[in-house]
Coordinates of N, CA and C in Angstrom, one line a residue:
X258 N 5.3 -16.1 -18.1 CA 4.9 -14.6 -18.0 C 4.9 -14.2 -16.6
X259 N 5.8 -13.3 -16.2 CA 5.8 -12.9 -14.8 C 5.2 -11.5 -14.7
X260 N 4.6 -11.3 -13.5 CA 4.2 -9.9 -13.1 C 4.5 -9.7 -11.7
X261 N 5.1 -8.6 -11.4 CA 5.5 -8.3 -10.0 C 4.4 -7.4 -9.4
X262 N 3.9 -7.8 -8.2 CA 2.9 -7.1 -7.5 C 3.5 -6.5 -6.2
X263 N 3.4 -5.1 -6.1 CA 4.0 -4.4 -5.0 C 3.0 -3.7 -4.2
X264 N 3.2 -3.7 -2.9 CA 2.4 -2.8 -2.0 C 2.9 -1.4 -2.3
X265 N 2.1 -0.4 -1.9 CA 2.5 1.0 -2.1 C 3.1 1.6 -0.8
X266 N 2.2 1.8 0.2 CA 2.6 2.5 1.4 C 3.5 1.7 2.3
X267 N 4.6 2.2 2.7 CA 5.6 1.5 3.5 C 6.6 0.8 2.6
X268 N 6.3 0.7 1.3 CA 7.3 0.0 0.4 C 7.8 1.1 -0.6
X269 N 7.0 1.9 -1.2 CA 7.4 2.9 -2.2 C 7.3 4.3 -1.7
X270 N 6.2 4.5 -0.9 CA 6.0 5.9 -0.3 C 5.7 5.7 1.2
X271 N 5.9 6.8 2.0 CA 5.6 6.7 3.4 C 4.1 6.5 3.6
X272 N 3.8 6.0 4.8 CA 2.4 5.8 5.2 C 1.7 7.1 5.2
X273 N 0.6 7.2 4.4 CA -0.1 8.4 4.3 C -0.8 8.8 5.6
X274 N -1.4 7.8 6.3 CA -2.1 8.1 7.5 C -1.2 8.5 8.7
X275 N 0.1 8.0 8.7 CA 1.0 8.4 9.7 C 1.4 9.9 9.4
X276 N 1.6 10.2 8.1 CA 2.0 11.6 7.8 C 0.8 12.5 8.2
X277 N -0.4 12.1 7.9 CA -1.5 12.9 8.3 C -1.7 13.0 9.8
X278 N -1.4 12.0 10.5 CA -1.4 12.0 12.0 C -0.5 13.0 12.5
X279 N 0.7 13.1 11.9 CA 1.7 14.1 12.4 C 1.3 15.5 12.0
X280 N 0.7 15.7 10.8 CA 0.3 17.0 10.3 C -0.9 17.5 11.1
X281 N -1.8 16.6 11.5 CA -3.0 17.0 12.2 C -2.9 17.0 13.7
X282 N -1.8 16.4 14.2 CA -1.6 16.3 15.7 C -2.6 15.3 16.3
X283 N -3.1 14.3 15.5 CA -4.0 13.3 16.1 C -3.2 11.9 16.1
X284 N -2.7 11.6 17.3 CA -1.9 10.4 17.3 C -2.6 9.1 17.0
X285 N -3.9 9.0 17.2 CA -4.7 7.8 16.9 C -4.6 7.4 15.4
X286 N -4.4 8.4 14.6 CA -4.4 8.1 13.1 C -3.1 7.5 12.7
X287 N -2.2 7.3 13.6 CA -0.9 6.6 13.3 C -1.2 5.1 13.0
X288 N -2.3 4.6 13.4 CA -2.6 3.1 13.3 C -2.7 2.7 11.8
X289 N -2.0 1.7 11.4 CA -2.0 1.3 10.0 C -2.2 -0.3 9.9
X290 N -2.2 -0.8 8.7 CA -2.3 -2.2 8.5 C -1.1 -3.0 9.1
X291 N -0.1 -2.3 9.5 CA 1.0 -3.0 10.3 C 0.5 -3.4 11.7
X292 N -0.5 -2.6 12.2 CA -1.0 -2.8 13.5 C -2.3 -3.5 13.6
X293 N -3.2 -3.3 12.6 CA -4.5 -3.8 12.6 C -4.8 -4.7 11.3
X294 N -4.9 -6.0 11.5 CA -5.1 -6.9 10.3 C -6.5 -6.7 9.6
X295 N -7.5 -6.2 10.4 CA -8.8 -6.1 9.8 C -9.0 -4.7 9.2
X296 N -8.9 -4.6 7.8 CA -8.9 -3.3 7.2 C -10.2 -2.5 7.3
X297 N -11.3 -3.2 7.3 CA -12.6 -2.5 7.4 C -12.7 -1.9 8.8
X298 N -12.3 -2.6 9.8 CA -12.3 -2.1 11.2 C -11.4 -0.8 11.3
X299 N -10.2 -0.9 10.7 CA -9.2 0.2 10.7 C -9.8 1.4 10.0
X300 N -10.4 1.2 8.8 CA -11.0 2.4 8.1 C -12.1 3.0 8.8
X301 N -13.0 2.2 9.4 CA -14.2 2.8 10.1 C -13.7 3.6 11.3
X302 N -12.6 3.1 12.0 CA -12.0 3.8 13.1 C -11.4 5.2 12.6
X303 N -10.8 5.2 11.5 CA -10.2 6.4 10.9 C -11.3 7.4 10.6
X304 N -12.4 6.9 9.9 CA -13.5 7.8 9.5 C -14.2 8.4 10.7
X305 N -14.3 7.7 11.8 CA -14.9 8.2 13.0 C -14.0 9.3 13.6
X306 N -12.7 9.2 13.5 CA -11.8 10.2 14.0 C -11.9 11.4 13.2
X307 N -11.9 11.3 11.8 CA -12.0 12.4 10.9 C -13.3 13.2 11.2
X308 N -14.4 12.5 11.4 CA -15.7 13.1 11.7 C -15.6 13.9 13.0
X309 N -15.1 13.2 14.0 CA -15.0 13.8 15.3 C -14.2 15.2 15.3
X310 N -13.2 15.2 14.4 CA -12.3 16.4 14.4 C -12.7 17.4 13.2
X311 N -13.8 17.0 12.5 CA -14.2 17.9 11.4 C -13.2 18.0 10.3
X312 N -12.5 16.9 10.0 CA -11.5 16.9 8.9 C -12.0 16.1 7.7
X313 N -11.7 16.6 6.5 CA -12.2 16.0 5.3 C -11.1 15.7 4.3
X314 N -11.5 15.4 3.1 CA -10.6 15.0 2.0 C -9.5 16.1 1.8
X315 N -9.9 17.3 1.7 CA -9.0 18.4 1.4 C -7.8 18.4 2.3
X316 N -8.1 18.3 3.7 CA -7.0 18.3 4.6 C -6.0 17.2 4.4
X317 N -6.5 16.0 4.1 CA -5.6 14.9 3.8 C -4.9 15.1 2.6
X318 N -5.5 15.6 1.5 CA -4.8 15.8 0.2 C -3.7 16.9 0.4
X319 N -4.0 17.9 1.2 CA -2.9 18.9 1.5 C -1.7 18.3 2.0
X320 N -1.9 17.3 2.9 CA -0.7 16.6 3.5 C 0.0 15.7 2.4
X321 N -0.8 15.0 1.6 CA -0.3 14.1 0.6 C 0.5 14.9 -0.4
X322 N 0.1 16.1 -0.7 CA 0.9 16.9 -1.7 C 2.3 17.1 -1.3
X323 N 2.6 17.0 0.0 CA 3.9 17.3 0.6 C 4.8 16.0 0.7
X324 N 4.1 14.8 0.4 CA 4.8 13.5 0.6 C 5.6 13.2 -0.7
X325 N 6.8 12.8 -0.5 CA 7.6 12.3 -1.6 C 7.8 10.8 -1.5
X326 N 8.1 10.1 -2.6 CA 8.4 8.7 -2.5 C 9.6 8.5 -1.6
X327 N 9.8 7.3 -1.1 CA 11.0 7.0 -0.3 C 12.2 7.1 -1.1
X328 N 13.3 7.6 -0.6 CA 14.6 7.7 -1.3 C 14.9 6.4 -2.0
X329 N 15.1 6.5 -3.3 CA 15.5 5.3 -4.1 C 14.3 4.5 -4.7
X330 N 13.1 4.9 -4.3 CA 11.9 4.1 -4.7 C 11.6 4.3 -6.2
X331 N 11.7 5.5 -6.7 CA 11.5 5.7 -8.2 C 12.5 5.0 -9.0
X332 N 13.8 5.0 -8.6 CA 14.8 4.3 -9.3 C 14.6 2.8 -9.3
X333 N 14.2 2.3 -8.1 CA 13.9 0.9 -8.0 C 12.8 0.5 -8.9
X334 N 11.7 1.3 -8.9 CA 10.6 1.0 -9.8 C 10.9 1.0 -11.3
X335 N 11.7 2.0 -11.6 CA 12.1 2.2 -13.0 C 13.0 1.0 -13.5
X336 N 13.9 0.5 -12.6 CA 14.7 -0.6 -12.9 C 13.9 -1.9 -13.1
X337 N 12.9 -2.0 -12.2 CA 12.1 -3.2 -12.3 C 11.2 -3.2 -13.5
X338 N 10.6 -2.0 -13.8 CA 9.7 -1.9 -14.9 C 10.4 -2.1 -16.3
X339 N 11.7 -1.9 -16.3 CA 12.5 -2.1 -17.5 C 12.7 -3.6 -17.8
X340 N 12.5 -4.4 -16.8 CA 12.7 -5.9 -16.9 C 11.4 -6.7 -16.9
X341 N 10.3 -6.2 -16.3 CA 9.1 -7.0 -16.2 C 7.9 -6.1 -16.0
X342 N 6.7 -6.7 -16.1 CA 5.5 -5.9 -15.8 C 5.4 -5.8 -14.3
X343 N 4.9 -4.6 -13.9 CA 4.8 -4.3 -12.4 C 3.4 -3.7 -12.2
X344 N 2.8 -4.2 -11.1 CA 1.4 -3.8 -10.8 C 1.5 -3.4 -9.3
X345 N 1.1 -2.2 -9.0 CA 1.0 -1.8 -7.5 C -0.4 -2.1 -7.0
X346 N -0.5 -2.9 -6.0 CA -1.7 -3.3 -5.4 C -1.8 -2.6 -4.0
X347 N -2.7 -1.8 -3.8 CA -2.8 -1.0 -2.5 C -4.2 -0.9 -2.0
X348 N -4.3 -0.8 -0.7 CA -5.6 -0.6 -0.1 C -5.8 0.9 0.1
X349 N -5.0 1.7 -0.5 CA -5.3 3.2 -0.5 C -6.4 3.5 -1.4
X350 N -6.6 4.8 -1.7 CA -7.7 5.3 -2.5 C -7.3 6.2 -3.6
X351 N -8.0 6.1 -4.7 CA -7.6 6.9 -5.9 C -7.5 8.4 -5.5
X352 N -8.3 8.9 -4.6 CA -8.3 10.3 -4.2 C -7.0 10.7 -3.5
X353 N -6.3 9.7 -2.9 CA -5.0 9.9 -2.2 C -3.9 9.7 -3.2
X354 N -4.0 8.7 -4.1 CA -2.8 8.2 -4.8 C -2.3 9.0 -5.9
X355 N -3.1 9.7 -6.6 CA -2.8 10.4 -7.9 C -1.4 11.2 -7.8
X356 N -1.3 12.1 -6.8 CA 0.0 12.9 -6.8 C 1.2 12.0 -6.6
X357 N 1.0 10.9 -5.8 CA 2.1 10.0 -5.6 C 2.5 9.2 -6.8
X358 N 1.5 8.8 -7.6 CA 1.7 8.1 -8.8 C 2.5 9.0 -9.8
X359 N 2.2 10.2 -9.8 CA 2.9 11.2 -10.7 C 4.4 11.2 -10.3
X360 N 4.7 11.2 -9.0 CA 6.1 11.3 -8.6 C 6.8 10.0 -8.8
X361 N 6.0 8.9 -9.0 CA 6.6 7.6 -9.2 C 6.7 7.2 -10.7
X362 N 6.3 8.2 -11.6 CA 6.3 8.0 -13.0 C 5.1 7.2 -13.6
X363 N 4.0 7.4 -12.9 CA 2.7 6.8 -13.4 C 2.7 5.3 -13.6
X364 N 3.1 4.5 -12.6 CA 3.0 3.1 -12.6 C 1.5 2.7 -12.6
X365 N 1.2 1.5 -13.0 CA -0.2 1.0 -12.9 C -0.6 0.7 -11.4
X366 N -1.7 1.2 -11.0 CA -2.1 1.1 -9.6 C -3.6 0.5 -9.5
X367 N -3.8 -0.5 -8.8 CA -5.1 -1.0 -8.5 C -5.4 -0.6 -7.0
X368 N -6.4 0.2 -6.7 CA -6.7 0.5 -5.3 C -8.2 0.7 -5.2
X369 N -8.6 1.5 -4.2 CA -10.0 1.6 -3.8 C -10.5 3.0 -4.0
X370 N -11.8 3.3 -3.6 CA -12.4 4.6 -3.8 C -13.0 5.1 -2.4
X371 N -12.8 6.3 -2.1 CA -13.5 6.9 -1.0 C -14.8 7.5 -1.4
X372 N -15.8 7.5 -0.5 CA -17.1 8.1 -0.8 C -17.0 9.5 -0.1
X373 N -17.1 10.5 -0.8 CA -16.9 11.9 -0.3 C -18.2 12.7 -0.6
X374 N -18.7 13.4 0.5 CA -19.8 14.3 0.3 C -19.4 15.6 -0.4
X375 N -20.4 16.4 -0.8 CA -20.1 17.7 -1.5 C -19.3 18.6 -0.6
X376 N -19.5 18.4 0.7 CA -18.9 19.3 1.7 C -17.4 18.9 1.9
X377 N -17.0 17.7 1.3 CA -15.6 17.3 1.4 C -15.4 16.3 2.6
X378 N -16.5 16.0 3.3 CA -16.5 15.0 4.4 C -16.3 13.6 3.8
X379 N -15.4 12.8 4.3 CA -15.3 11.4 3.8 C -16.4 10.6 4.6
X380 N -17.3 10.1 3.8 CA -18.5 9.5 4.4 C -18.4 7.9 4.4
X381 N -17.5 7.4 3.6 CA -17.4 6.0 3.5 C -16.3 5.6 2.5
X382 N -16.2 4.3 2.2 CA -15.2 3.8 1.3 C -15.7 2.6 0.6
X383 N -15.3 2.4 -0.7 CA -15.7 1.2 -1.5 C -14.4 0.4 -1.8
X384 N -14.4 -0.8 -1.3 CA -13.3 -1.7 -1.6 C -13.5 -2.2 -3.1
X385 N -12.4 -2.3 -3.8 CA -12.5 -2.8 -5.2 C -13.1 -4.3 -5.2
X386 N -12.6 -5.1 -4.3 CA -13.1 -6.4 -4.1 C -12.7 -7.0 -2.8
X387 N -13.2 -8.1 -2.4 CA -12.9 -8.7 -1.1 C -11.4 -9.2 -1.1
X388 N -10.7 -8.9 0.0 CA -9.2 -9.3 0.0 C -8.5 -9.0 -1.3
X389 N -8.5 -7.7 -1.6 CA -8.2 -7.2 -2.9 C -6.8 -7.6 -3.5
X390 N -5.8 -7.7 -2.6 CA -4.5 -8.1 -3.1 C -4.4 -9.5 -3.4
X391 N -4.9 -10.4 -2.5 CA -4.9 -11.8 -2.8 C -5.8 -12.2 -4.0
X392 N -7.0 -11.6 -4.0 CA -7.9 -11.8 -5.1 C -7.3 -11.4 -6.5
X393 N -6.6 -10.3 -6.5 CA -6.0 -9.8 -7.7 C -4.9 -10.8 -8.2
X394 N -4.1 -11.2 -7.2 CA -3.0 -12.1 -7.6 C -3.5 -13.4 -8.1
X395 N -4.6 -13.9 -7.5 CA -5.2 -15.2 -8.0 C -5.8 -15.0 -9.4
X396 N -6.4 -13.8 -9.6 CA -7.0 -13.5 -10.9 C -5.9 -13.4 -12.0
X397 N -4.8 -12.8 -11.7 CA -3.6 -12.8 -12.6 C -3.1 -14.2 -12.9
X398 N -3.0 -15.0 -11.9 CA -2.6 -16.4 -12.1 C -3.6 -17.2 -13.0
X399 N -4.9 -16.8 -12.9 CA -5.9 -17.5 -13.7 C -5.8 -17.2 -15.2
X400 N -5.1 -16.1 -15.5 CA -5.0 -15.7 -16.9 C -3.6 -15.9 -17.4
X401 N -2.8 -16.7 -16.7 CA -1.5 -17.1 -17.3 C -0.3 -16.4 -16.7
X402 N -0.4 -15.6 -15.7 CA 0.7 -14.9 -15.1 C 1.3 -15.7 -13.9
X403 N 2.6 -15.6 -13.7 CA 3.2 -16.1 -12.5 C 3.5 -14.8 -11.7
X404 N 3.1 -14.8 -10.4 CA 3.2 -13.6 -9.7 C 4.4 -13.6 -8.7
X405 N 5.0 -12.5 -8.5 CA 6.1 -12.3 -7.5 C 5.6 -11.1 -6.7
X406 N 5.5 -11.2 -5.4 CA 4.9 -10.1 -4.6 C 5.8 -9.7 -3.5
X407 N 5.7 -8.4 -3.1 CA 6.4 -7.8 -2.0 C 5.6 -6.8 -1.2
X408 N 5.6 -6.8 0.1 CA 4.9 -5.9 0.9 C 5.4 -5.9 2.3
X409 N 4.8 -5.0 3.2 CA 5.3 -4.9 4.5 C 4.3 -5.2 5.6
X410 N 3.0 -5.4 5.3 CA 2.0 -5.4 6.3 C 1.1 -6.7 6.3
X411 N 0.3 -6.8 7.3 CA -0.6 -7.9 7.4 C -1.4 -8.1 6.1
X412 N -1.9 -7.0 5.5 CA -2.8 -7.2 4.4 C -2.0 -7.5 3.1
X413 N -0.7 -7.7 3.2 CA 0.1 -8.1 2.1 C 0.4 -9.6 2.1
X414 N 0.2 -10.2 3.3 CA 0.6 -11.6 3.4 C -0.1 -12.5 2.5
X415 N -1.3 -12.3 2.2 CA -2.1 -13.2 1.3 C -1.4 -13.3 -0.1
X416 N -1.1 -12.1 -0.7 CA -0.6 -12.1 -2.0 C 0.9 -12.6 -2.0
X417 N 1.6 -12.3 -0.9 CA 3.0 -12.8 -0.9 C 3.0 -14.3 -0.8
X418 N 2.1 -14.9 0.1 CA 2.1 -16.4 0.2 C 1.6 -17.1 -1.0
X419 N 0.7 -16.4 -1.7 CA 0.1 -17.1 -2.9 C 1.0 -17.0 -4.2
X420 N 2.0 -16.2 -4.1 CA 2.9 -16.0 -5.3 C 4.0 -17.0 -5.4
X421 N 4.5 -17.2 -6.6 CA 5.6 -18.1 -6.8 C 6.9 -17.7 -6.0
X422 N 7.0 -16.4 -5.8 CA 8.1 -15.9 -4.9 C 7.5 -14.7 -4.2
X423 N 7.7 -14.6 -2.9 CA 7.2 -13.5 -2.1 C 8.1 -13.0 -1.1
X424 N 8.1 -11.7 -0.8 CA 9.1 -11.1 0.0 C 8.5 -10.0 1.0
X425 N 9.0 -9.9 2.2 CA 8.7 -8.8 3.1 C 9.7 -7.7 2.8
X426 N 9.2 -6.5 2.8 CA 10.1 -5.4 2.7 C 9.9 -4.3 3.7
X427 N 10.9 -4.0 4.5 CA 10.8 -3.1 5.6 C 9.6 -3.3 6.5
X428 N 9.4 -4.6 6.8 CA 8.3 -5.0 7.6 C 8.5 -4.8 9.1
X429 N 7.6 -5.2 9.9 CA 7.7 -5.1 11.4 C 8.4 -6.3 11.9
X430 N 9.0 -6.2 13.1 CA 9.6 -7.3 13.7 C 8.6 -8.4 14.0
X431 N 7.4 -8.0 14.4 CA 6.4 -9.0 14.7 C 6.0 -9.8 13.5
X432 N 5.8 -9.2 12.3 CA 5.4 -9.9 11.1 C 6.6 -10.8 10.7
X433 N 7.8 -10.3 10.8 CA 8.9 -11.1 10.4 C 9.1 -12.3 11.3
X434 N 8.8 -12.1 12.6 CA 8.9 -13.2 13.6 C 7.8 -14.3 13.3
X435 N 6.6 -13.8 13.0 CA 5.5 -14.7 12.8 C 5.7 -15.5 11.4
X436 N 6.5 -14.9 10.5 CA 6.6 -15.5 9.2 C 8.1 -15.7 8.8
X437 N 8.8 -16.5 9.6 CA 10.3 -16.6 9.3 C 10.5 -17.3 7.9
X438 N 9.5 -17.9 7.3 CA 9.7 -18.6 6.0 C 9.8 -17.5 4.9
X439 N 9.4 -16.3 5.1 CA 9.4 -15.3 4.1 C 10.7 -14.5 4.1
X440 N 11.4 -14.4 3.0 CA 12.6 -13.6 3.0 C 12.3 -12.1 3.3
X441 N 13.1 -11.5 4.1 CA 12.8 -10.1 4.5 C 14.0 -9.2 4.1
X442 N 13.7 -8.1 3.4 CA 14.8 -7.2 3.0 C 14.5 -5.8 3.5
X443 N 15.6 -5.0 3.6 CA 15.5 -3.6 4.0 C 15.9 -2.6 3.0
X444 N 16.6 -3.0 1.9 CA 17.1 -2.1 0.9 C 16.5 -2.5 -0.5
X445 N 16.3 -1.4 -1.3 CA 15.8 -1.7 -2.6 C 16.8 -2.5 -3.5
X446 N 18.1 -2.3 -3.2 CA 19.0 -3.2 -4.0 C 18.9 -4.6 -3.7
X447 N 18.7 -5.0 -2.4 CA 18.5 -6.4 -2.0 C 17.2 -6.9 -2.6
X448 N 16.1 -6.1 -2.5 CA 14.8 -6.6 -3.0 C 14.8 -6.7 -4.5
X449 N 15.5 -5.8 -5.2 CA 15.6 -5.9 -6.7 C 16.3 -7.2 -7.0
X450 N 17.4 -7.5 -6.3 CA 18.2 -8.7 -6.6 C 17.4 -10.0 -6.4
X451 N 16.6 -10.0 -5.3 CA 15.7 -11.1 -5.0 C 14.6 -11.3 -6.1
X452 N 14.0 -10.2 -6.5 CA 13.0 -10.3 -7.5 C 13.6 -10.8 -8.8
X453 N 14.8 -10.2 -9.2 CA 15.5 -10.7 -10.4 C 15.8 -12.2 -10.4
X454 N 16.1 -12.7 -9.3 CA 16.5 -14.1 -9.2 C 15.2 -15.0 -9.3
X455 N 14.1 -14.4 -9.0 CA 12.8 -15.1 -9.2 C 12.2 -15.0 -10.5
X456 N 12.6 -14.1 -11.4 CA 12.0 -13.9 -12.7 C 12.4 -15.0 -13.6

């Protein structure tokens, strides 16, 4: 029994925080898990910037409404889901992801929750579990699944390395250089072929 676990941002949709950085004109918000391995540190940094600029959930959601999946992502996902079970594992938040899931045809997504005040201020965040991607992959393996994983960032490495087959997709030069043992792909066609060969 196989299940494919995919990262969301950078793999199927553009990075939300980069899009919001451009929309808000705040360059510091360009920082992502490609740059910062410690997710809690990264999120606390982001929340401090939002507070400093008086920005809340609505402003971010307004940006997300204009984001489309990467060209070819929906077709890739549809082709993959026709052949095997697919689970999207992301460190994003349900309040961000819903419009993107609609555009991707409602795939199954496991992610986290933002804590939002009545005023719309983002006051905190709740992670689903510690090391959520790796923990989820190990849990799937414990109930009889063999996992195949693909992602682009530091926080994807755990699930990629723990799976029977794992791939980097449109990752950074630094991550590819540090992990030459992981096959790296740039196109959906190549990634789909690699996953098919592992099924």
